[in-house]
PDB file of C-alpha atoms in Angstrom:
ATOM      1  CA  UNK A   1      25.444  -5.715   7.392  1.00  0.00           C
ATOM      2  CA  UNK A   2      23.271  -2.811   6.820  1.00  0.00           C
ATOM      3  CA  UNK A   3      24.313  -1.992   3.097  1.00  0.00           C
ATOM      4  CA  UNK A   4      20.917  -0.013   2.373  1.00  0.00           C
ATOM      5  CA  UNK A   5      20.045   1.573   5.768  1.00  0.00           C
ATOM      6  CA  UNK A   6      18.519   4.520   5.710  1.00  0.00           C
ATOM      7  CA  UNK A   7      17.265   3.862   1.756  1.00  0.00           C
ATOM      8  CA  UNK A   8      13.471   3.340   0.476  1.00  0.00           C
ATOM      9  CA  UNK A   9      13.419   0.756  -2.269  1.00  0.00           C
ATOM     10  CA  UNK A  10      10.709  -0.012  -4.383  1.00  0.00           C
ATOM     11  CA  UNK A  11      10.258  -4.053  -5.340  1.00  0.00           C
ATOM     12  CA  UNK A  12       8.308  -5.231  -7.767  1.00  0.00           C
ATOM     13  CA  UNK A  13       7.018  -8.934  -8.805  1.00  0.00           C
ATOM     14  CA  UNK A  14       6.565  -9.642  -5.339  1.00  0.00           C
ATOM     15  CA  UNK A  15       5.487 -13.213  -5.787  1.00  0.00           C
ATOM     16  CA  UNK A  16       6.493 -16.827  -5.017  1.00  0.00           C
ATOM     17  CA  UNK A  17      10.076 -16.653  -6.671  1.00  0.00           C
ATOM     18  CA  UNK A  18      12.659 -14.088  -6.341  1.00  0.00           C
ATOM     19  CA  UNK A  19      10.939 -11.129  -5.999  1.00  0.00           C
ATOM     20  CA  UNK A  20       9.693 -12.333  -2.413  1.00  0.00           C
ATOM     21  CA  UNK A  21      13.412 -13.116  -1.434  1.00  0.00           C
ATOM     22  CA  UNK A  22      14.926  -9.580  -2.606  1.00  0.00           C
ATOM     23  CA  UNK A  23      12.104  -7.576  -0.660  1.00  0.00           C
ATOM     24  CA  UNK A  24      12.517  -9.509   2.451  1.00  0.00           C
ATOM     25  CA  UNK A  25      16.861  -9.314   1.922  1.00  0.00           C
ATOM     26  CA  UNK A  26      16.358  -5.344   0.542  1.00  0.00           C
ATOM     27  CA  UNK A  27      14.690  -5.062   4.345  1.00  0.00           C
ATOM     28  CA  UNK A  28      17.215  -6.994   6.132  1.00  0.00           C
ATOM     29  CA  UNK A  29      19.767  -4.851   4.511  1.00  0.00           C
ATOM     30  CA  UNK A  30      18.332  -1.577   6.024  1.00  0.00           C
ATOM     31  CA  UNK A  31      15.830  -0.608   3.682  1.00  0.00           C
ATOM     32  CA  UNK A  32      12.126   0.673   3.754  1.00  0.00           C
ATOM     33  CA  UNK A  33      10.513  -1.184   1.247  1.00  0.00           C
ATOM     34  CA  UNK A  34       7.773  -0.884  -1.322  1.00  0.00           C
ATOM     35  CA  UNK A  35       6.222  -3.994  -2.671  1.00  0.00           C
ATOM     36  CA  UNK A  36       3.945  -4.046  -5.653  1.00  0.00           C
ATOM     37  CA  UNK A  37       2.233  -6.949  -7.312  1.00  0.00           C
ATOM     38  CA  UNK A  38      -1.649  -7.561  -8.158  1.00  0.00           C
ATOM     39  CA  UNK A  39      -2.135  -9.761  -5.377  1.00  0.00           C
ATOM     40  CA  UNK A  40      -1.545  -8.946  -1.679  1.00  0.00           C
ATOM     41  CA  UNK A  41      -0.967 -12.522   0.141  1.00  0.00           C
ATOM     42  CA  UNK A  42       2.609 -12.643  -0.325  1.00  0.00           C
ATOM     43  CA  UNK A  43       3.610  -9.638   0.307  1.00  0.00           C
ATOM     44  CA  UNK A  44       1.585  -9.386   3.820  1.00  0.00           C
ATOM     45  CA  UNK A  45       3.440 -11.754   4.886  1.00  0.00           C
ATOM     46  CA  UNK A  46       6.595 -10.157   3.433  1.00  0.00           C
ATOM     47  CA  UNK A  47       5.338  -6.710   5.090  1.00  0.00           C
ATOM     48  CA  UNK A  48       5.387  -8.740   8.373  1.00  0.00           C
ATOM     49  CA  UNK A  49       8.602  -9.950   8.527  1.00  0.00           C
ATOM     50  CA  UNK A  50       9.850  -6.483   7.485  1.00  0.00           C
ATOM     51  CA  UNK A  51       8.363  -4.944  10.320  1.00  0.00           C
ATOM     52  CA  UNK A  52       9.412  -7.288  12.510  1.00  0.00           C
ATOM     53  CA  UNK A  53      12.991  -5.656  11.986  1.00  0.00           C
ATOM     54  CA  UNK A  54      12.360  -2.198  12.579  1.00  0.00           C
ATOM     55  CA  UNK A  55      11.637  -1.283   8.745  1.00  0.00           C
ATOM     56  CA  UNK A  56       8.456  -0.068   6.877  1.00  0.00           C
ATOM     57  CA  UNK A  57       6.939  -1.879   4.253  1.00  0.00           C
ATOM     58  CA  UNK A  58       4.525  -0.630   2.132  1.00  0.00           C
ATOM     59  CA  UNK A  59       2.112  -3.018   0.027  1.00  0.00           C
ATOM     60  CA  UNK A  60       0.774  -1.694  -2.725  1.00  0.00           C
ATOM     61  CA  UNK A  61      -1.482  -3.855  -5.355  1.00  0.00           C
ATOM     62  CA  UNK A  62      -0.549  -2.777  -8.703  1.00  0.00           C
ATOM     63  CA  UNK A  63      -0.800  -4.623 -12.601  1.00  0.00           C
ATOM     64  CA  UNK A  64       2.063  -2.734 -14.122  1.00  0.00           C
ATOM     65  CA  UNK A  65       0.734  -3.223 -17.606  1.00  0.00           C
ATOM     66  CA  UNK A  66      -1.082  -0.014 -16.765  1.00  0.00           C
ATOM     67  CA  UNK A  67       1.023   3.821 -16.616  1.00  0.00           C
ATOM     68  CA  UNK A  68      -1.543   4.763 -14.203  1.00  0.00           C
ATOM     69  CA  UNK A  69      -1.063   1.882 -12.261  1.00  0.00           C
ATOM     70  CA  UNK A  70       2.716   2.889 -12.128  1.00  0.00           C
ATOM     71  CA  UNK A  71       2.424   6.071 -11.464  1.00  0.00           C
ATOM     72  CA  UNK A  72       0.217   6.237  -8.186  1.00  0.00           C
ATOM     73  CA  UNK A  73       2.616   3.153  -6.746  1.00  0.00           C
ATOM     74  CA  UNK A  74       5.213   5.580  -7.226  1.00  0.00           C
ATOM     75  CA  UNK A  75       3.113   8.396  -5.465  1.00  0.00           C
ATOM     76  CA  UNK A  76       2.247   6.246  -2.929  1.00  0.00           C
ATOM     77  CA  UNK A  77       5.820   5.176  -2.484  1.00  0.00           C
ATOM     78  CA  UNK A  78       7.018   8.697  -1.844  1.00  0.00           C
ATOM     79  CA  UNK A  79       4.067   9.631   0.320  1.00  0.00           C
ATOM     80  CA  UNK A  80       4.808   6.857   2.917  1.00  0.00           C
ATOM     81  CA  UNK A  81       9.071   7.038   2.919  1.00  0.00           C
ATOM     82  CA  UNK A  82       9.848  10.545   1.416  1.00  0.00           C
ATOM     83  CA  UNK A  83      12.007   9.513  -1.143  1.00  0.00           C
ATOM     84  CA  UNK A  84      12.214   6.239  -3.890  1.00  0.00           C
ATOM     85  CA  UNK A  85      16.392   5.610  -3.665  1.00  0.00           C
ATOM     86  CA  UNK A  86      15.993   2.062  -5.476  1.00  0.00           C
ATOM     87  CA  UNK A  87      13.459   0.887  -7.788  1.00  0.00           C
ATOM     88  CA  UNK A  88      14.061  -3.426  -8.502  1.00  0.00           C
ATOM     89  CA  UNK A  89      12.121  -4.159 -11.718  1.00  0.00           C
ATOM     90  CA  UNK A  90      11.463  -7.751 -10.767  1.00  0.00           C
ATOM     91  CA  UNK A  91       8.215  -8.521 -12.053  1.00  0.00           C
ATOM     92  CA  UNK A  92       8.103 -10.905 -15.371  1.00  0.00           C
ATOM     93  CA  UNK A  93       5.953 -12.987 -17.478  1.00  0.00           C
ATOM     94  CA  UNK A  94       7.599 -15.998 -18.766  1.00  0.00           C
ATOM     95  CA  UNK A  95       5.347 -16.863 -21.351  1.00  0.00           C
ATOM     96  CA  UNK A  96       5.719 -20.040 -23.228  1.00  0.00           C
ATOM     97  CA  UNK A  97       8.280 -22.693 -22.493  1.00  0.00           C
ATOM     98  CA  UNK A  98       8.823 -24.174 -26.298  1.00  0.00           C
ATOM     99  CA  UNK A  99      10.840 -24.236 -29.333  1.00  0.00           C
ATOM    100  CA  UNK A 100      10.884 -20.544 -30.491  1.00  0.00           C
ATOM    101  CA  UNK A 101       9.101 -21.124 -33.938  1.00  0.00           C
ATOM    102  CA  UNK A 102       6.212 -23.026 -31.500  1.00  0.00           C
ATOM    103  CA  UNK A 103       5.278 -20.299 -29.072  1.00  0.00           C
ATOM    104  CA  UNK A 104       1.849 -18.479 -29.606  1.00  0.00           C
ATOM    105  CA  UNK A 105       2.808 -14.923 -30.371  1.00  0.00           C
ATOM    106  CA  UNK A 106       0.054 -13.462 -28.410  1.00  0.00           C
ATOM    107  CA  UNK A 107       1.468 -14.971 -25.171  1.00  0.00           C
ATOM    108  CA  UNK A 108       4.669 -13.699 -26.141  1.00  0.00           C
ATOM    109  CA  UNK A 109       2.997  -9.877 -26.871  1.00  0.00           C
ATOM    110  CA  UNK A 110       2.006 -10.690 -23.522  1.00  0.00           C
ATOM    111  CA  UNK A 111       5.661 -11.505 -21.763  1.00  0.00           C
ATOM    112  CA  UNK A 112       6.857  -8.687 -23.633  1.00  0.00           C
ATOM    113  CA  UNK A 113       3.896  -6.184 -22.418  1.00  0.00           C
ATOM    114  CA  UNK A 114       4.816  -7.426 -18.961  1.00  0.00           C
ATOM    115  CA  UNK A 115       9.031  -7.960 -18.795  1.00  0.00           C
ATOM    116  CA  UNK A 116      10.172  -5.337 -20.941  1.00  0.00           C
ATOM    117  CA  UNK A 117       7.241  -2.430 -21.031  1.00  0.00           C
ATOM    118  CA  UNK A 118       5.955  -2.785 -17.744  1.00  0.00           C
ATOM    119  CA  UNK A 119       9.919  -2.052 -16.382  1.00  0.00           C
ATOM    120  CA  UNK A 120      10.014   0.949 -18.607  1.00  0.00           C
ATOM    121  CA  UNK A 121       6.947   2.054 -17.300  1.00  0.00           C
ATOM    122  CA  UNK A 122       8.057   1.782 -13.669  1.00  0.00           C
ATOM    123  CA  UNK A 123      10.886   3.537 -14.811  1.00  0.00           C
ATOM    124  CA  UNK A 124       8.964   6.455 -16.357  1.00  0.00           C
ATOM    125  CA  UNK A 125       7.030   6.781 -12.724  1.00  0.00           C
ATOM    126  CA  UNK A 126       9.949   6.663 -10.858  1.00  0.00           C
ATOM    127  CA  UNK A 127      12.780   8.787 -12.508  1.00  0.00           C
ATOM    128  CA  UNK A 128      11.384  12.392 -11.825  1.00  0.00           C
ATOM    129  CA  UNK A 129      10.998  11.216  -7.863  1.00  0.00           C
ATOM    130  CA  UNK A 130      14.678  10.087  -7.905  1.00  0.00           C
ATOM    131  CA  UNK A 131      15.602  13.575 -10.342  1.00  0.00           C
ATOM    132  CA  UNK A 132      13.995  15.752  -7.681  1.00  0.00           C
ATOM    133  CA  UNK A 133      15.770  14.621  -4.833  1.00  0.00           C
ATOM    134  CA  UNK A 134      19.392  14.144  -6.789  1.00  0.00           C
ATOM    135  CA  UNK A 135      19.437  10.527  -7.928  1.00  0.00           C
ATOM    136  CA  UNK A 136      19.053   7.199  -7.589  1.00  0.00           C
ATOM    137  CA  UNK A 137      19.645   3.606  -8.632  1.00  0.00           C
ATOM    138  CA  UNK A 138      17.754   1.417 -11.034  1.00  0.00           C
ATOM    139  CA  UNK A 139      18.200  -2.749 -11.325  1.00  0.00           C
ATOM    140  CA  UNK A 140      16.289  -4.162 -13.920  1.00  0.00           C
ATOM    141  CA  UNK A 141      16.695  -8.452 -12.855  1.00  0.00           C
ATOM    142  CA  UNK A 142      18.022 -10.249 -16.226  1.00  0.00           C
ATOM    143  CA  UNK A 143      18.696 -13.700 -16.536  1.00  0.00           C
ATOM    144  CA  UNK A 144      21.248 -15.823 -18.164  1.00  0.00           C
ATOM    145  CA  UNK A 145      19.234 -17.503 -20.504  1.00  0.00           C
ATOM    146  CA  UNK A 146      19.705 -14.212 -22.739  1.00  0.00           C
ATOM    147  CA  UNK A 147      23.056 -15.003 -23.276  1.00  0.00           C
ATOM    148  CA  UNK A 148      23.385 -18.268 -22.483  1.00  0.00           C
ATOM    149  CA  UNK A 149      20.955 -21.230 -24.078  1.00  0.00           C
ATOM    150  CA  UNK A 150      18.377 -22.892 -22.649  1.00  0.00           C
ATOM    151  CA  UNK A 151      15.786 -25.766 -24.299  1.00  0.00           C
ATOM    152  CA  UNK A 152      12.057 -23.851 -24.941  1.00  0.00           C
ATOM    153  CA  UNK A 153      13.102 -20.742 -23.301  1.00  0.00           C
ATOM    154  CA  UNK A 154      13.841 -18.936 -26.231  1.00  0.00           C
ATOM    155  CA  UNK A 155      10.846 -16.249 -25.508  1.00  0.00           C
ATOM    156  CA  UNK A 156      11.601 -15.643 -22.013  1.00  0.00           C
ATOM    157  CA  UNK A 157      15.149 -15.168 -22.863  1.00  0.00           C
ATOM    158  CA  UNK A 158      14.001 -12.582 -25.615  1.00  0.00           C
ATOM    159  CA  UNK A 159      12.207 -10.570 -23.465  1.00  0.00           C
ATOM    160  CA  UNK A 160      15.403 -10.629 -20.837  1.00  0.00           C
ATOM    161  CA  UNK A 161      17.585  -9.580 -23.478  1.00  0.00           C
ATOM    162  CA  UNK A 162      15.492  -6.615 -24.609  1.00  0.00           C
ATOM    163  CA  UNK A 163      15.713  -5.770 -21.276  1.00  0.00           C
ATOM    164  CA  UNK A 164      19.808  -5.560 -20.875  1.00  0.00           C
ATOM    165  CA  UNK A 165      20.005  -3.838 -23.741  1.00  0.00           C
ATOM    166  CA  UNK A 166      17.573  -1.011 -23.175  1.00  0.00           C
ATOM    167  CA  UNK A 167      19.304  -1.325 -19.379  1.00  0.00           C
ATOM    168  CA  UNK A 168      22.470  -0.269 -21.212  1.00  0.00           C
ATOM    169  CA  UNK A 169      20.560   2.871 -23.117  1.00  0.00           C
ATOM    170  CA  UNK A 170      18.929   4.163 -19.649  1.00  0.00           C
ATOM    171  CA  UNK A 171      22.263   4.007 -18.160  1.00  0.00           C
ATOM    172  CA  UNK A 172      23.390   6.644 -20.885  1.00  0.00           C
ATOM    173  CA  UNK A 173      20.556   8.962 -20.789  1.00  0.00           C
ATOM    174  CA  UNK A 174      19.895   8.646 -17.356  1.00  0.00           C
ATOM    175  CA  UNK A 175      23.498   8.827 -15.909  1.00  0.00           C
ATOM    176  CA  UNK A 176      23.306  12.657 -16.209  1.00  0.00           C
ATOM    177  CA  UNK A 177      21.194  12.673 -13.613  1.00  0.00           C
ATOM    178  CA  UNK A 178      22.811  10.651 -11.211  1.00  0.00           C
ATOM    179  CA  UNK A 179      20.476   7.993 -11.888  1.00  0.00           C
ATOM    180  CA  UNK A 180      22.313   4.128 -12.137  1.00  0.00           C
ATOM    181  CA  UNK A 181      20.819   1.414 -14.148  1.00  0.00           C
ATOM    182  CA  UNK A 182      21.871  -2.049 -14.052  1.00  0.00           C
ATOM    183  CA  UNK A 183      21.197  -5.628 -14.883  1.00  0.00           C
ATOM    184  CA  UNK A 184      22.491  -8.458 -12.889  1.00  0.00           C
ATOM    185  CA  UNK A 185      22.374 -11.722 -14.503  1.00  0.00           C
ATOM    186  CA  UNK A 186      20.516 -14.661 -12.686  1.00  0.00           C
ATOM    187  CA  UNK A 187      21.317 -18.515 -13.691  1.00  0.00           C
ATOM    188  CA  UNK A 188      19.427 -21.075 -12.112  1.00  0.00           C
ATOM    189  CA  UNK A 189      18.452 -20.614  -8.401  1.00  0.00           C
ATOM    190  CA  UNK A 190      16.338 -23.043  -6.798  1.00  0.00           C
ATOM    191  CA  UNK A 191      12.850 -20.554  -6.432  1.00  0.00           C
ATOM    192  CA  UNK A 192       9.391 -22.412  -6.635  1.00  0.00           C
ATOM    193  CA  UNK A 193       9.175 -21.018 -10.402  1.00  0.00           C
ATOM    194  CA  UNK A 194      12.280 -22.784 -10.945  1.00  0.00           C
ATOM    195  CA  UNK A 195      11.860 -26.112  -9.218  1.00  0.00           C
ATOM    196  CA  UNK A 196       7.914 -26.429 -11.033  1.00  0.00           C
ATOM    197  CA  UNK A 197       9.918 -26.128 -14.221  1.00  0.00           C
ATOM    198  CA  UNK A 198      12.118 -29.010 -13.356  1.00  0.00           C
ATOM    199  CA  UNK A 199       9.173 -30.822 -11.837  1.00  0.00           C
ATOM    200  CA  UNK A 200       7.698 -30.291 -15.038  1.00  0.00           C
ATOM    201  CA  UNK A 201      10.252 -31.871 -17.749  1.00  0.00           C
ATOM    202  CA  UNK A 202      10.684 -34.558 -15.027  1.00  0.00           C
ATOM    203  CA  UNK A 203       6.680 -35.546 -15.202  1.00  0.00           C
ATOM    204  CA  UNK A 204       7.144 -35.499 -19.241  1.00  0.00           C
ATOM    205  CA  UNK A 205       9.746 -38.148 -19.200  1.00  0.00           C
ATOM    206  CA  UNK A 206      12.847 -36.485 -18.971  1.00  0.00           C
ATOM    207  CA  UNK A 207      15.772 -36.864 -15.516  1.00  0.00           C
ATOM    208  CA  UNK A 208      13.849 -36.611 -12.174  1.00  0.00           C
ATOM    209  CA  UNK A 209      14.712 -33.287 -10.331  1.00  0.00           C
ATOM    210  CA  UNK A 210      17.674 -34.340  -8.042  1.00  0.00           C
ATOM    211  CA  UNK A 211      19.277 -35.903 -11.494  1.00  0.00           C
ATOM    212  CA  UNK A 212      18.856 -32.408 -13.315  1.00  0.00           C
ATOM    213  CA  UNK A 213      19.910 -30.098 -10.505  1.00  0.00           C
ATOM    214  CA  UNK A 214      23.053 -32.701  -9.949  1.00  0.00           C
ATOM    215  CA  UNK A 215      24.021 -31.894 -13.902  1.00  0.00           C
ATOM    216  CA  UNK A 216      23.389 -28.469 -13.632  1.00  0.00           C
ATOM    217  CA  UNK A 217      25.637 -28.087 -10.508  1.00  0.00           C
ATOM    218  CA  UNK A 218      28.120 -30.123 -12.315  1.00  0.00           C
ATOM    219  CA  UNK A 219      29.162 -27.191 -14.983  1.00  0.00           C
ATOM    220  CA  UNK A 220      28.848 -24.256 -12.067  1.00  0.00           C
ATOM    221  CA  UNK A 221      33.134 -23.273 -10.670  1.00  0.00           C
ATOM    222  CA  UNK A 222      31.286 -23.654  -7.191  1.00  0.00           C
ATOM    223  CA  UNK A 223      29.859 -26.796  -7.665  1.00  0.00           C
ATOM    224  CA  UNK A 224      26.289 -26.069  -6.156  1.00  0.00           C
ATOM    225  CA  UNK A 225      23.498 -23.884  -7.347  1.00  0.00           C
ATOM    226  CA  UNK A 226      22.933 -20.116  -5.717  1.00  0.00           C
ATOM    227  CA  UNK A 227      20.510 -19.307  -2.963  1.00  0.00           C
ATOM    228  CA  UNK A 228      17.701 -17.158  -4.053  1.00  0.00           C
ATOM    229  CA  UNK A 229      18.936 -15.323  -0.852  1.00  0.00           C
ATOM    230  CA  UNK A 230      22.616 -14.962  -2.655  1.00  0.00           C
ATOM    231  CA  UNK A 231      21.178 -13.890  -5.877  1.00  0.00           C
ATOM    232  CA  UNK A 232      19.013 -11.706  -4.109  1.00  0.00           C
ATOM    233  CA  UNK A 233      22.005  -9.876  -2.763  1.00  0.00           C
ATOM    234  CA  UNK A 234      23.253 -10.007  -6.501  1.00  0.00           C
ATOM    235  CA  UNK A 235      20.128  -7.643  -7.304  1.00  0.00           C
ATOM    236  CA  UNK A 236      20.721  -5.458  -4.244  1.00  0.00           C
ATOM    237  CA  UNK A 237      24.633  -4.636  -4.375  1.00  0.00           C
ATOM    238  CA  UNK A 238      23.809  -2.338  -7.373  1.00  0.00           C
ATOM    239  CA  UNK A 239      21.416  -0.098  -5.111  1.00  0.00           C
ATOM    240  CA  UNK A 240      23.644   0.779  -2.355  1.00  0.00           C
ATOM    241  CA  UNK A 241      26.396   3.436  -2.561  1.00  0.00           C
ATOM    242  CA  UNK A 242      29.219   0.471  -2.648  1.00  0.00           C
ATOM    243  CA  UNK A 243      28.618   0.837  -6.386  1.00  0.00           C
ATOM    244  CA  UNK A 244      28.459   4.518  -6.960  1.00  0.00           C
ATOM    245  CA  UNK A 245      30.602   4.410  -9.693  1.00  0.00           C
ATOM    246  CA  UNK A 246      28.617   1.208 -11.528  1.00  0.00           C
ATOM    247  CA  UNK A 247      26.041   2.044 -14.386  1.00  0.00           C
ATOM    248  CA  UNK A 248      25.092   0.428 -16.922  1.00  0.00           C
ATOM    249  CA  UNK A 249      26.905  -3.185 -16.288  1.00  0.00           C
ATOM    250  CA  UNK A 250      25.731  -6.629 -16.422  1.00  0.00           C
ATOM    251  CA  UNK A 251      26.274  -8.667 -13.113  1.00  0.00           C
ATOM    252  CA  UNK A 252      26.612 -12.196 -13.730  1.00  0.00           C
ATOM    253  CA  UNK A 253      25.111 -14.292 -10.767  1.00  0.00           C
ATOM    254  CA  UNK A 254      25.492 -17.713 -11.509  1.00  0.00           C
ATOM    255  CA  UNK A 255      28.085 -19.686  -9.125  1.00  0.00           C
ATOM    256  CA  UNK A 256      30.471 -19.721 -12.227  1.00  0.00           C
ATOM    257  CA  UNK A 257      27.983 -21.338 -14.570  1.00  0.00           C
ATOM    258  CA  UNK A 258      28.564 -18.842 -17.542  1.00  0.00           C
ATOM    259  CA  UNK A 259      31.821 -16.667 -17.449  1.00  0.00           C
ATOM    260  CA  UNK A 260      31.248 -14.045 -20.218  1.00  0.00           C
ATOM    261  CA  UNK A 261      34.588 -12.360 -21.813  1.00  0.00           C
TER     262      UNK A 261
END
């Protein structure tokens, strides 16, 4: 299956959660990809395997607090493949995990800065590359939690639901230009990020790990808990021409946890 063959795609948040699984799946799927985060272990290794299957990779250290910073990994993007057909706004900041009226506001500035400006500012680098060469597709990863609730994430949800809303607005003023924008939902996938957290509120006295991720499995339609790889394909769908018609929509990837009217 070769859904994105011939396509550059630009990743970002190329780190130990999802982000590494949709580059490596965005290259399995046929892609060139583009991989920016501010450090460069991962996504070696990343590069690697993507090679190893007959597609580019580019790595490209970036801190996409900065426009600048944005800008040249978008330069350098188009220098090495020609073109930028898919930008995946995966990088995040998850800030505090804690009742909402708890959490220092500076580390939620911070999330914010990170989540919700540092997409738009990808965005802005990206959109006259995809307006020169006729279009493009933009997936900004959401999560569930901004719909659905979930103890002490109340400022990570915040920033993910700032996100699907301004996902909505690009969709508008972008779709003139043949440029998509879309949010799939994540629920709970079983990343490092994830399994820490559960680690976490298991080493401060609440159910060990294999007790929580039994409950949680218990209220999904498909009894089990996605693959990063299956939510990665979740964040990919959107970028190939299968959904040519799809802009502005919210893709719910949860195994059937939360079914939204």
């Amino acid at each position: 299956m070769s859904i994105l063959e011939g396509k550059s795609v630009l990743v970002t948040g190329v780190g130990p959660g999802l982000g590494r699984t949709i580059a490596y799946e965005a290259g399995r799927l046929g892609a060139n990809v583009a991989m920016v985060s501010r450090s460069t272990t991962l996504m070696e290794e990343v590069a690697g395997e993507i090679e190893k299957m007959g597609r580019k990779a580019l790595i490209i250290q970036a801190d996409i607090t900065s426009q600048d910073a944005c800008n040249a990994a978008a330069e350098k993007t188009q220098a090495a493949f020609g073109r930028i057909d898919g930008l995946v706004n995966s990088a995040y900041r998850p800030g505090d995990l804690a009742p909402v009226n708890e959490i220092d506001l500076d580390v939620l500035l911070s999330a914010f800065d990170v989540t919700v400006i540092g997409t738009l500012r990808m965005i802005r680098a990206v959109v006259p590359v995809m307006e020169q060469q006729g279009g493009g597709s933009i997936v900004n990863v959401g999560s569930q939690v901004a719909r659905k609730v979930v103890q002490h994430q109340g400022g990570y949800a915040s920033t993910k639901a700032a996100l699907a809303s301004l996902t909505r607005y690009l969709a508008s003023e972008l779709g003139p230009k043949n440029i998509r924008v879309n949010t799939p939902a994540i629920g709970w996938t079983m990343s490092a990020p994830a399994r820490a957290w559960l680690e976490d509120q298991a080493a401060q006295g609440g159910p060990s790990v294999d007790e929580t991720v039994a409950a949680i499995s218990s209220t999904m339609a498909l009894g089990r808990i996605p693959t990063d790889e299956e939510c990665a394909h979740g964040v990919l769908l959107p970028l190939s021409d299968l959904f040519s018609a799809v802009t502005g929509a919210t893709l719910d990837v949860n195994g059937g946890d939360y079914m939204p009217l």
